[in-house]
């Protein structure tokens, strides 16, 4: 799977890899935040200013228009098949940059350097790249693996707490998919220690859980769908936010989505109700309280567009207990509306 490098000296590791790589030119994709806070740390003065592409931040910028901007820069600057695009930033940058690189000249290499916790444990790994389209999240995309992913938790010290929580939601999801022991470890960890060697170890565990699943199903035909736990509801919430130009953090949406889908797990597979309540209370304590972005009916209608649906109803991944899951579980409208009402 991904060639993932866990390091606390990202700049030195990156230069070592680039020195060993025969590439025509190196290009850099950043957003405003990663340009301001991360470029200097990596000491990227060897990349010409004309080979740097700066995008505004925000999920609504993961668009076809910005993909076109990347292609135009690559084309105008004479990028060739052996050029490399370095994606330095959060999920917006790694998703969009990976998509643009994979399409340009039928594919040039790209390196992801995720700078947010969410992108370190989720967006930058696994080979899913894409853009939002027609008001729907990740509607257009491609499977393509980065040449390298560099994960350095120094970057996390530049983040506001809300962004740290956004990534922590994915770590909680991975723990629920792993086992009781790792779930307990995640629920006890201190987010004040995100820059420590110990927290880098928790990030590695989270990445290893995801990669173990992805390695058996890169193209999302079967078992990889377990990683969508919490995301069927979350993507509907995010699609409404995109349409209404609301700021909803991905991790917040996933956290709310996990509450709803754990509720379905209790009803469908007898997931322990006391454990469900403990996790729900943990999420409500850590994350901002859910404020509905629209009616439950509209969220349900959006879920009917989910890419996993292959027949009537909405396709979910549900849990029997931590570490034991069931994919391709179709729930009906009444079940889903009841679950949404219990967020």
mmCIF file of C-alpha atoms in Angstrom:
data_model
loop_
_atom_site.group_PDB
_atom_site.id
_atom_site.type_symbol
_atom_site.label_atom_id
_atom_site.label_comp_id
_atom_site.label_asym_id
_atom_site.label_seq_id
_atom_site.Cartn_x
_atom_site.Cartn_y
_atom_site.Cartn_z
ATOM 1 C CA UNK A 1 0.000 0.000 0.000
ATOM 2 C CA UNK A 2 1.082 3.572 0.576
ATOM 3 C CA UNK A 3 4.782 4.056 1.285
ATOM 4 C CA UNK A 4 4.154 5.881 4.580
ATOM 5 C CA UNK A 5 7.034 7.528 6.438
ATOM 6 C CA UNK A 6 6.405 8.456 10.080
ATOM 7 C CA UNK A 7 8.914 11.080 11.081
ATOM 8 C CA UNK A 8 9.650 14.067 13.253
ATOM 9 C CA UNK A 9 12.129 15.405 10.672
ATOM 10 C CA UNK A 10 9.941 15.671 7.601
ATOM 11 C CA UNK A 11 12.083 18.135 5.643
ATOM 12 C CA UNK A 12 15.205 15.980 5.801
ATOM 13 C CA UNK A 13 13.283 12.812 4.921
ATOM 14 C CA UNK A 14 11.602 14.499 1.957
ATOM 15 C CA UNK A 15 14.880 15.792 0.520
ATOM 16 C CA UNK A 16 16.419 12.339 0.864
ATOM 17 C CA UNK A 17 13.596 10.769 -1.127
ATOM 18 C CA UNK A 18 13.609 13.491 -3.801
ATOM 19 C CA UNK A 19 17.354 13.087 -4.240
ATOM 20 C CA UNK A 20 16.854 9.394 -4.956
ATOM 21 C CA UNK A 21 13.954 10.023 -7.346
ATOM 22 C CA UNK A 22 14.588 10.731 -11.007
ATOM 23 C CA UNK A 23 12.108 13.496 -11.671
ATOM 24 C CA UNK A 24 12.001 16.152 -14.359
ATOM 25 C CA UNK A 25 10.520 18.898 -12.209
ATOM 26 C CA UNK A 26 9.022 19.276 -8.754
ATOM 27 C CA UNK A 27 5.776 21.169 -8.203
ATOM 28 C CA UNK A 28 4.187 22.199 -4.926
ATOM 29 C CA UNK A 29 0.468 22.493 -4.143
ATOM 30 C CA UNK A 30 -0.543 24.321 -0.956
ATOM 31 C CA UNK A 31 -3.441 26.265 0.436
ATOM 32 C CA UNK A 32 -3.066 29.607 2.175
ATOM 33 C CA UNK A 33 -2.650 28.027 5.609
ATOM 34 C CA UNK A 34 -0.040 25.433 4.669
ATOM 35 C CA UNK A 35 1.861 28.091 2.712
ATOM 36 C CA UNK A 36 1.925 30.372 5.744
ATOM 37 C CA UNK A 37 2.679 27.813 8.450
ATOM 38 C CA UNK A 38 4.338 24.768 6.879
ATOM 39 C CA UNK A 39 6.520 25.636 3.872
ATOM 40 C CA UNK A 40 9.244 27.289 5.940
ATOM 41 C CA UNK A 41 9.447 24.295 8.317
ATOM 42 C CA UNK A 42 10.244 22.020 5.355
ATOM 43 C CA UNK A 43 12.791 24.450 3.868
ATOM 44 C CA UNK A 44 11.415 24.126 0.327
ATOM 45 C CA UNK A 45 13.439 26.929 -1.229
ATOM 46 C CA UNK A 46 14.620 24.547 -3.970
ATOM 47 C CA UNK A 47 11.126 24.570 -5.538
ATOM 48 C CA UNK A 48 10.805 27.565 -7.921
ATOM 49 C CA UNK A 49 8.072 30.056 -7.057
ATOM 50 C CA UNK A 50 6.524 29.549 -10.494
ATOM 51 C CA UNK A 51 6.141 25.853 -9.688
ATOM 52 C CA UNK A 52 4.052 26.586 -6.597
ATOM 53 C CA UNK A 53 0.264 26.590 -6.728
ATOM 54 C CA UNK A 54 -1.584 28.318 -3.888
ATOM 55 C CA UNK A 55 -5.299 27.723 -3.368
ATOM 56 C CA UNK A 56 -7.742 29.259 -0.891
ATOM 57 C CA UNK A 57 -8.761 26.998 1.984
ATOM 58 C CA UNK A 58 -12.221 25.573 2.588
ATOM 59 C CA UNK A 59 -14.058 22.437 1.438
ATOM 60 C CA UNK A 60 -15.968 24.339 -1.257
ATOM 61 C CA UNK A 61 -12.633 24.880 -3.040
ATOM 62 C CA UNK A 62 -12.274 21.136 -3.736
ATOM 63 C CA UNK A 63 -13.704 21.879 -7.148
ATOM 64 C CA UNK A 64 -13.270 21.235 -10.851
ATOM 65 C CA UNK A 65 -12.258 24.875 -11.300
ATOM 66 C CA UNK A 66 -9.274 24.450 -8.987
ATOM 67 C CA UNK A 67 -8.321 21.154 -10.631
ATOM 68 C CA UNK A 68 -8.217 23.080 -13.910
ATOM 69 C CA UNK A 69 -5.963 25.697 -12.288
ATOM 70 C CA UNK A 70 -3.510 22.958 -11.261
ATOM 71 C CA UNK A 71 -3.523 21.440 -14.774
ATOM 72 C CA UNK A 72 -2.961 24.861 -16.336
ATOM 73 C CA UNK A 73 0.075 25.524 -14.150
ATOM 74 C CA UNK A 74 1.537 22.082 -14.820
ATOM 75 C CA UNK A 75 0.992 22.496 -18.556
ATOM 76 C CA UNK A 76 2.291 26.063 -18.779
ATOM 77 C CA UNK A 77 5.392 25.156 -16.771
ATOM 78 C CA UNK A 78 6.148 22.180 -19.018
ATOM 79 C CA UNK A 79 5.519 19.367 -16.529
ATOM 80 C CA UNK A 80 6.351 15.947 -17.966
ATOM 81 C CA UNK A 81 5.325 12.394 -17.109
ATOM 82 C CA UNK A 82 8.251 12.085 -14.698
ATOM 83 C CA UNK A 83 7.420 15.290 -12.811
ATOM 84 C CA UNK A 84 6.273 15.123 -9.182
ATOM 85 C CA UNK A 85 3.541 17.104 -7.455
ATOM 86 C CA UNK A 86 3.987 17.557 -3.692
ATOM 87 C CA UNK A 87 0.643 18.065 -1.938
ATOM 88 C CA UNK A 88 1.284 19.938 1.311
ATOM 89 C CA UNK A 89 -1.853 20.574 3.328
ATOM 90 C CA UNK A 90 -5.041 19.061 4.654
ATOM 91 C CA UNK A 91 -7.624 16.855 2.987
ATOM 92 C CA UNK A 92 -8.591 19.511 0.456
ATOM 93 C CA UNK A 93 -5.033 19.596 -0.876
ATOM 94 C CA UNK A 94 -4.300 15.844 -0.816
ATOM 95 C CA UNK A 95 -7.696 14.925 -2.348
ATOM 96 C CA UNK A 96 -7.565 17.582 -5.050
ATOM 97 C CA UNK A 97 -3.827 17.333 -5.710
ATOM 98 C CA UNK A 98 -3.936 13.553 -5.989
ATOM 99 C CA UNK A 99 -6.872 13.795 -8.409
ATOM 100 C CA UNK A 100 -5.195 16.425 -10.594
ATOM 101 C CA UNK A 101 -1.847 14.593 -10.667
ATOM 102 C CA UNK A 102 -3.509 11.275 -11.531
ATOM 103 C CA UNK A 103 -5.278 12.798 -14.540
ATOM 104 C CA UNK A 104 -2.510 15.019 -15.916
ATOM 105 C CA UNK A 105 -0.810 13.268 -18.864
ATOM 106 C CA UNK A 106 -2.643 10.122 -17.684
ATOM 107 C CA UNK A 107 -0.824 10.309 -14.384
ATOM 108 C CA UNK A 108 2.241 11.885 -12.826
ATOM 109 C CA UNK A 109 3.648 10.913 -9.419
ATOM 110 C CA UNK A 110 2.550 12.762 -6.317
ATOM 111 C CA UNK A 111 3.705 12.901 -2.705
ATOM 112 C CA UNK A 112 1.337 13.717 0.133
ATOM 113 C CA UNK A 113 2.514 15.652 3.176
ATOM 114 C CA UNK A 114 -0.634 15.935 5.306
ATOM 115 C CA UNK A 115 -0.590 18.819 7.764
ATOM 116 C CA UNK A 116 -3.856 18.209 9.639
ATOM 117 C CA UNK A 117 -4.712 15.267 11.864
ATOM 118 C CA UNK A 118 -7.651 14.396 9.627
ATOM 119 C CA UNK A 119 -5.487 14.185 6.538
ATOM 120 C CA UNK A 120 -2.766 12.257 8.384
ATOM 121 C CA UNK A 121 -5.066 9.445 9.529
ATOM 122 C CA UNK A 122 -7.497 9.447 6.611
ATOM 123 C CA UNK A 123 -7.490 11.686 3.532
ATOM 124 C CA UNK A 124 -3.834 11.358 2.506
ATOM 125 C CA UNK A 125 -3.738 7.541 2.609
ATOM 126 C CA UNK A 126 -5.702 4.827 0.867
ATOM 127 C CA UNK A 127 -5.587 6.141 -2.695
ATOM 128 C CA UNK A 128 -8.952 7.911 -2.904
ATOM 129 C CA UNK A 129 -8.669 11.274 -4.667
ATOM 130 C CA UNK A 130 -11.426 13.504 -5.928
ATOM 131 C CA UNK A 131 -13.468 16.665 -6.045
ATOM 132 C CA UNK A 132 -16.936 17.796 -5.030
ATOM 133 C CA UNK A 133 -19.352 18.279 -7.910
ATOM 134 C CA UNK A 134 -22.938 19.419 -8.383
ATOM 135 C CA UNK A 135 -23.359 19.976 -4.641
ATOM 136 C CA UNK A 136 -22.295 16.412 -3.761
ATOM 137 C CA UNK A 137 -19.183 15.505 -1.780
ATOM 138 C CA UNK A 138 -16.495 13.511 -3.652
ATOM 139 C CA UNK A 139 -18.824 12.945 -6.600
ATOM 140 C CA UNK A 140 -15.938 12.834 -9.118
ATOM 141 C CA UNK A 141 -12.765 10.920 -8.306
ATOM 142 C CA UNK A 142 -10.153 8.302 -9.007
ATOM 143 C CA UNK A 143 -8.212 5.593 -7.172
ATOM 144 C CA UNK A 144 -4.501 6.353 -7.303
ATOM 145 C CA UNK A 145 -1.808 5.804 -4.675
ATOM 146 C CA UNK A 146 0.744 8.472 -3.753
ATOM 147 C CA UNK A 147 4.410 7.656 -4.243
ATOM 148 C CA UNK A 148 5.044 8.553 -0.595
ATOM 149 C CA UNK A 149 3.135 9.900 2.391
ATOM 150 C CA UNK A 150 5.143 11.760 5.044
ATOM 151 C CA UNK A 151 3.463 12.033 8.443
ATOM 152 C CA UNK A 152 5.031 14.441 10.929
ATOM 153 C CA UNK A 153 2.980 15.454 13.953
ATOM 154 C CA UNK A 154 4.951 18.715 14.306
ATOM 155 C CA UNK A 155 2.389 20.184 11.908
ATOM 156 C CA UNK A 156 -0.410 19.489 14.376
ATOM 157 C CA UNK A 157 0.927 22.144 16.741
ATOM 158 C CA UNK A 158 -0.177 24.794 14.200
ATOM 159 C CA UNK A 159 -3.829 23.680 14.321
ATOM 160 C CA UNK A 160 -6.801 25.078 16.223
ATOM 161 C CA UNK A 161 -8.523 22.580 18.539
ATOM 162 C CA UNK A 162 -11.524 22.199 16.214
ATOM 163 C CA UNK A 163 -9.277 20.829 13.460
ATOM 164 C CA UNK A 164 -7.581 18.445 15.873
ATOM 165 C CA UNK A 165 -11.008 17.119 16.878
ATOM 166 C CA UNK A 166 -11.923 16.672 13.226
ATOM 167 C CA UNK A 167 -9.083 14.189 12.778
ATOM 168 C CA UNK A 168 -9.696 12.606 16.157
ATOM 169 C CA UNK A 169 -13.150 11.511 14.953
ATOM 170 C CA UNK A 170 -11.481 9.309 12.325
ATOM 171 C CA UNK A 171 -9.124 7.873 14.958
ATOM 172 C CA UNK A 172 -12.171 6.990 17.067
ATOM 173 C CA UNK A 173 -13.754 5.352 14.026
ATOM 174 C CA UNK A 174 -10.647 3.273 13.356
ATOM 175 C CA UNK A 175 -10.582 2.215 17.011
ATOM 176 C CA UNK A 176 -14.216 1.067 16.816
ATOM 177 C CA UNK A 177 -13.295 -1.001 13.773
ATOM 178 C CA UNK A 178 -10.201 -2.463 15.476
ATOM 179 C CA UNK A 179 -10.814 -3.861 18.958
ATOM 180 C CA UNK A 180 -11.787 -3.107 22.556
ATOM 181 C CA UNK A 181 -8.203 -2.393 23.633
ATOM 182 C CA UNK A 182 -7.472 0.281 21.052
ATOM 183 C CA UNK A 183 -10.897 1.848 21.618
ATOM 184 C CA UNK A 184 -10.079 2.225 25.323
ATOM 185 C CA UNK A 185 -6.684 3.679 24.410
ATOM 186 C CA UNK A 186 -8.222 6.311 22.139
ATOM 187 C CA UNK A 187 -10.944 7.261 24.612
ATOM 188 C CA UNK A 188 -8.273 7.857 27.284
ATOM 189 C CA UNK A 189 -5.676 9.728 25.205
ATOM 190 C CA UNK A 190 -4.896 13.392 25.854
ATOM 191 C CA UNK A 191 -5.297 15.717 22.887
ATOM 192 C CA UNK A 192 -3.010 18.185 24.654
ATOM 193 C CA UNK A 193 -0.104 15.847 23.746
ATOM 194 C CA UNK A 194 -0.553 15.874 19.966
ATOM 195 C CA UNK A 195 3.067 16.849 19.325
ATOM 196 C CA UNK A 196 4.540 13.989 21.336
ATOM 197 C CA UNK A 197 6.226 10.788 20.211
ATOM 198 C CA UNK A 198 3.447 8.855 21.957
ATOM 199 C CA UNK A 199 0.736 10.577 19.943
ATOM 200 C CA UNK A 200 2.664 9.905 16.731
ATOM 201 C CA UNK A 201 2.454 6.245 17.748
ATOM 202 C CA UNK A 202 -1.350 6.496 18.005
ATOM 203 C CA UNK A 203 -1.436 8.081 14.541
ATOM 204 C CA UNK A 204 0.620 5.145 13.230
ATOM 205 C CA UNK A 205 -1.829 2.659 14.762
ATOM 206 C CA UNK A 206 -4.717 4.473 13.112
ATOM 207 C CA UNK A 207 -2.980 4.499 9.725
ATOM 208 C CA UNK A 208 -2.072 0.813 10.075
ATOM 209 C CA UNK A 209 -5.729 -0.072 10.755
ATOM 210 C CA UNK A 210 -6.865 1.746 7.628
ATOM 211 C CA UNK A 211 -4.082 0.367 5.432
ATOM 212 C CA UNK A 212 -4.753 -3.212 6.581
ATOM 213 C CA UNK A 213 -8.316 -2.851 5.304
ATOM 214 C CA UNK A 214 -7.446 -0.967 2.110
ATOM 215 C CA UNK A 215 -4.686 -3.417 1.122
ATOM 216 C CA UNK A 216 -7.325 -6.110 0.616
ATOM 217 C CA UNK A 217 -9.762 -3.934 -1.325
ATOM 218 C CA UNK A 218 -8.176 -0.875 -2.957
ATOM 219 C CA UNK A 219 -11.097 -0.238 -5.320
ATOM 220 C CA UNK A 220 -13.815 -0.313 -2.649
ATOM 221 C CA UNK A 221 -15.706 -3.357 -3.967
ATOM 222 C CA UNK A 222 -16.180 -5.079 -0.632
ATOM 223 C CA UNK A 223 -14.372 -4.999 2.712
ATOM 224 C CA UNK A 224 -13.067 -1.444 2.322
ATOM 225 C CA UNK A 225 -16.643 -0.318 2.812
ATOM 226 C CA UNK A 226 -16.156 -0.879 6.526
ATOM 227 C CA UNK A 227 -14.227 2.422 6.497
ATOM 228 C CA UNK A 228 -17.477 4.170 5.587
ATOM 229 C CA UNK A 229 -18.784 3.607 9.097
ATOM 230 C CA UNK A 230 -20.277 6.930 10.185
ATOM 231 C CA UNK A 231 -19.788 8.412 6.729
ATOM 232 C CA UNK A 232 -23.133 7.671 5.071
ATOM 233 C CA UNK A 233 -24.810 10.120 7.430
ATOM 234 C CA UNK A 234 -21.750 12.400 7.523
ATOM 235 C CA UNK A 235 -21.566 12.854 3.756
ATOM 236 C CA UNK A 236 -25.245 13.823 3.632
ATOM 237 C CA UNK A 237 -24.632 16.474 6.305
ATOM 238 C CA UNK A 238 -21.579 17.739 4.418
ATOM 239 C CA UNK A 239 -23.441 17.855 1.101
ATOM 240 C CA UNK A 240 -26.057 20.136 2.670
ATOM 241 C CA UNK A 241 -23.260 22.295 4.096
ATOM 242 C CA UNK A 242 -21.640 22.590 0.658
ATOM 243 C CA UNK A 243 -24.942 23.628 -0.943
ATOM 244 C CA UNK A 244 -25.696 26.176 1.773
ATOM 245 C CA UNK A 245 -22.088 27.397 2.104
ATOM 246 C CA UNK A 246 -22.019 26.403 5.784
ATOM 247 C CA UNK A 247 -18.832 25.526 7.642
ATOM 248 C CA UNK A 248 -19.122 21.961 8.933
ATOM 249 C CA UNK A 249 -15.925 20.180 9.935
ATOM 250 C CA UNK A 250 -15.629 16.689 8.455
ATOM 251 C CA UNK A 251 -14.844 15.195 11.850
ATOM 252 C CA UNK A 252 -17.923 16.781 13.408
ATOM 253 C CA UNK A 253 -20.084 15.254 10.670
ATOM 254 C CA UNK A 254 -18.408 11.852 11.110
ATOM 255 C CA UNK A 255 -18.879 11.993 14.883
ATOM 256 C CA UNK A 256 -22.586 12.740 14.494
ATOM 257 C CA UNK A 257 -22.775 10.062 11.788
ATOM 258 C CA UNK A 258 -21.237 7.476 14.103
ATOM 259 C CA UNK A 259 -23.864 8.214 16.760
ATOM 260 C CA UNK A 260 -26.635 7.606 14.207
ATOM 261 C CA UNK A 261 -25.032 4.483 12.770
ATOM 262 C CA UNK A 262 -24.266 3.056 16.217
ATOM 263 C CA UNK A 263 -27.960 3.564 16.978
ATOM 264 C CA UNK A 264 -28.786 1.490 13.890
ATOM 265 C CA UNK A 265 -26.223 -1.072 15.090
ATOM 266 C CA UNK A 266 -28.021 -1.343 18.430
ATOM 267 C CA UNK A 267 -31.354 -1.860 16.695
ATOM 268 C CA UNK A 268 -30.124 -4.180 13.929
ATOM 269 C CA UNK A 269 -27.330 -6.229 15.572
ATOM 270 C CA UNK A 270 -27.699 -5.756 19.304
ATOM 271 C CA UNK A 271 -24.617 -3.559 19.758
ATOM 272 C CA UNK A 272 -24.388 -3.103 23.528
ATOM 273 C CA UNK A 273 -26.697 -0.238 24.432
ATOM 274 C CA UNK A 274 -24.653 0.915 27.434
ATOM 275 C CA UNK A 275 -21.516 1.041 25.265
ATOM 276 C CA UNK A 276 -23.452 2.967 22.630
ATOM 277 C CA UNK A 277 -24.548 5.487 25.255
ATOM 278 C CA UNK A 278 -20.982 5.809 26.595
ATOM 279 C CA UNK A 279 -19.607 6.502 23.104
ATOM 280 C CA UNK A 280 -22.455 8.896 22.312
ATOM 281 C CA UNK A 281 -21.783 10.798 25.540
ATOM 282 C CA UNK A 282 -18.036 10.798 24.828
ATOM 283 C CA UNK A 283 -18.677 12.340 21.393
ATOM 284 C CA UNK A 284 -21.120 14.886 22.770
ATOM 285 C CA UNK A 285 -18.592 15.852 25.434
ATOM 286 C CA UNK A 286 -15.674 16.232 22.996
ATOM 287 C CA UNK A 287 -17.403 17.697 19.953
ATOM 288 C CA UNK A 288 -19.697 20.698 19.499
ATOM 289 C CA UNK A 289 -23.338 19.687 19.992
ATOM 290 C CA UNK A 290 -25.015 18.764 16.731
ATOM 291 C CA UNK A 291 -27.159 21.492 15.188
ATOM 292 C CA UNK A 292 -29.323 20.201 12.322
ATOM 293 C CA UNK A 293 -28.325 21.714 8.978
ATOM 294 C CA UNK A 294 -31.637 20.704 7.376
ATOM 295 C CA UNK A 295 -34.572 18.344 7.820
ATOM 296 C CA UNK A 296 -34.027 14.644 8.418
ATOM 297 C CA UNK A 297 -36.038 14.027 5.241
ATOM 298 C CA UNK A 298 -33.541 15.968 3.114
ATOM 299 C CA UNK A 299 -30.627 14.109 4.715
ATOM 300 C CA UNK A 300 -32.346 10.815 3.895
ATOM 301 C CA UNK A 301 -32.883 11.887 0.273
ATOM 302 C CA UNK A 302 -29.187 12.745 -0.028
ATOM 303 C CA UNK A 303 -28.215 9.341 1.379
ATOM 304 C CA UNK A 304 -30.079 7.749 -1.509
ATOM 305 C CA UNK A 305 -27.307 9.215 -3.750
ATOM 306 C CA UNK A 306 -24.551 7.446 -1.786
ATOM 307 C CA UNK A 307 -22.104 5.634 -4.079
ATOM 308 C CA UNK A 308 -22.389 2.397 -2.062
ATOM 309 C CA UNK A 309 -26.089 1.968 -2.802
ATOM 310 C CA UNK A 310 -26.726 -0.870 -5.250
ATOM 311 C CA UNK A 311 -30.434 -1.460 -4.572
ATOM 312 C CA UNK A 312 -33.365 0.186 -2.802
ATOM 313 C CA UNK A 313 -32.625 1.592 0.624
ATOM 314 C CA UNK A 314 -29.402 3.045 2.015
ATOM 315 C CA UNK A 315 -26.244 0.970 2.449
ATOM 316 C CA UNK A 316 -24.477 1.153 5.823
ATOM 317 C CA UNK A 317 -21.596 -0.466 7.646
ATOM 318 C CA UNK A 318 -22.851 -1.459 11.096
ATOM 319 C CA UNK A 319 -21.172 -2.945 14.163
ATOM 320 C CA UNK A 320 -22.014 -5.964 16.315
ATOM 321 C CA UNK A 321 -19.298 -4.906 18.767
ATOM 322 C CA UNK A 322 -15.939 -3.086 18.481
ATOM 323 C CA UNK A 323 -13.875 -4.964 15.913
ATOM 324 C CA UNK A 324 -16.821 -6.963 14.532
ATOM 325 C CA UNK A 325 -18.665 -5.303 11.680
ATOM 326 C CA UNK A 326 -21.160 -6.010 8.910
ATOM 327 C CA UNK A 327 -20.969 -4.289 5.522
ATOM 328 C CA UNK A 328 -23.764 -3.828 2.959
ATOM 329 C CA UNK A 329 -26.541 -3.453 5.513
ATOM 330 C CA UNK A 330 -29.542 -1.772 3.902
ATOM 331 C CA UNK A 331 -31.809 0.254 6.165
ATOM 332 C CA UNK A 332 -35.179 1.717 5.296
ATOM 333 C CA UNK A 333 -36.483 5.236 5.613
ATOM 334 C CA UNK A 334 -38.184 4.735 8.974
ATOM 335 C CA UNK A 335 -35.054 3.256 10.599
ATOM 336 C CA UNK A 336 -32.863 6.042 9.264
ATOM 337 C CA UNK A 337 -35.159 8.876 10.335
ATOM 338 C CA UNK A 338 -35.320 7.378 13.837
ATOM 339 C CA UNK A 339 -31.515 7.179 13.987
ATOM 340 C CA UNK A 340 -31.146 10.786 12.809
ATOM 341 C CA UNK A 341 -33.577 11.924 15.488
ATOM 342 C CA UNK A 342 -31.299 10.397 18.140
ATOM 343 C CA UNK A 343 -28.119 12.299 17.211
#
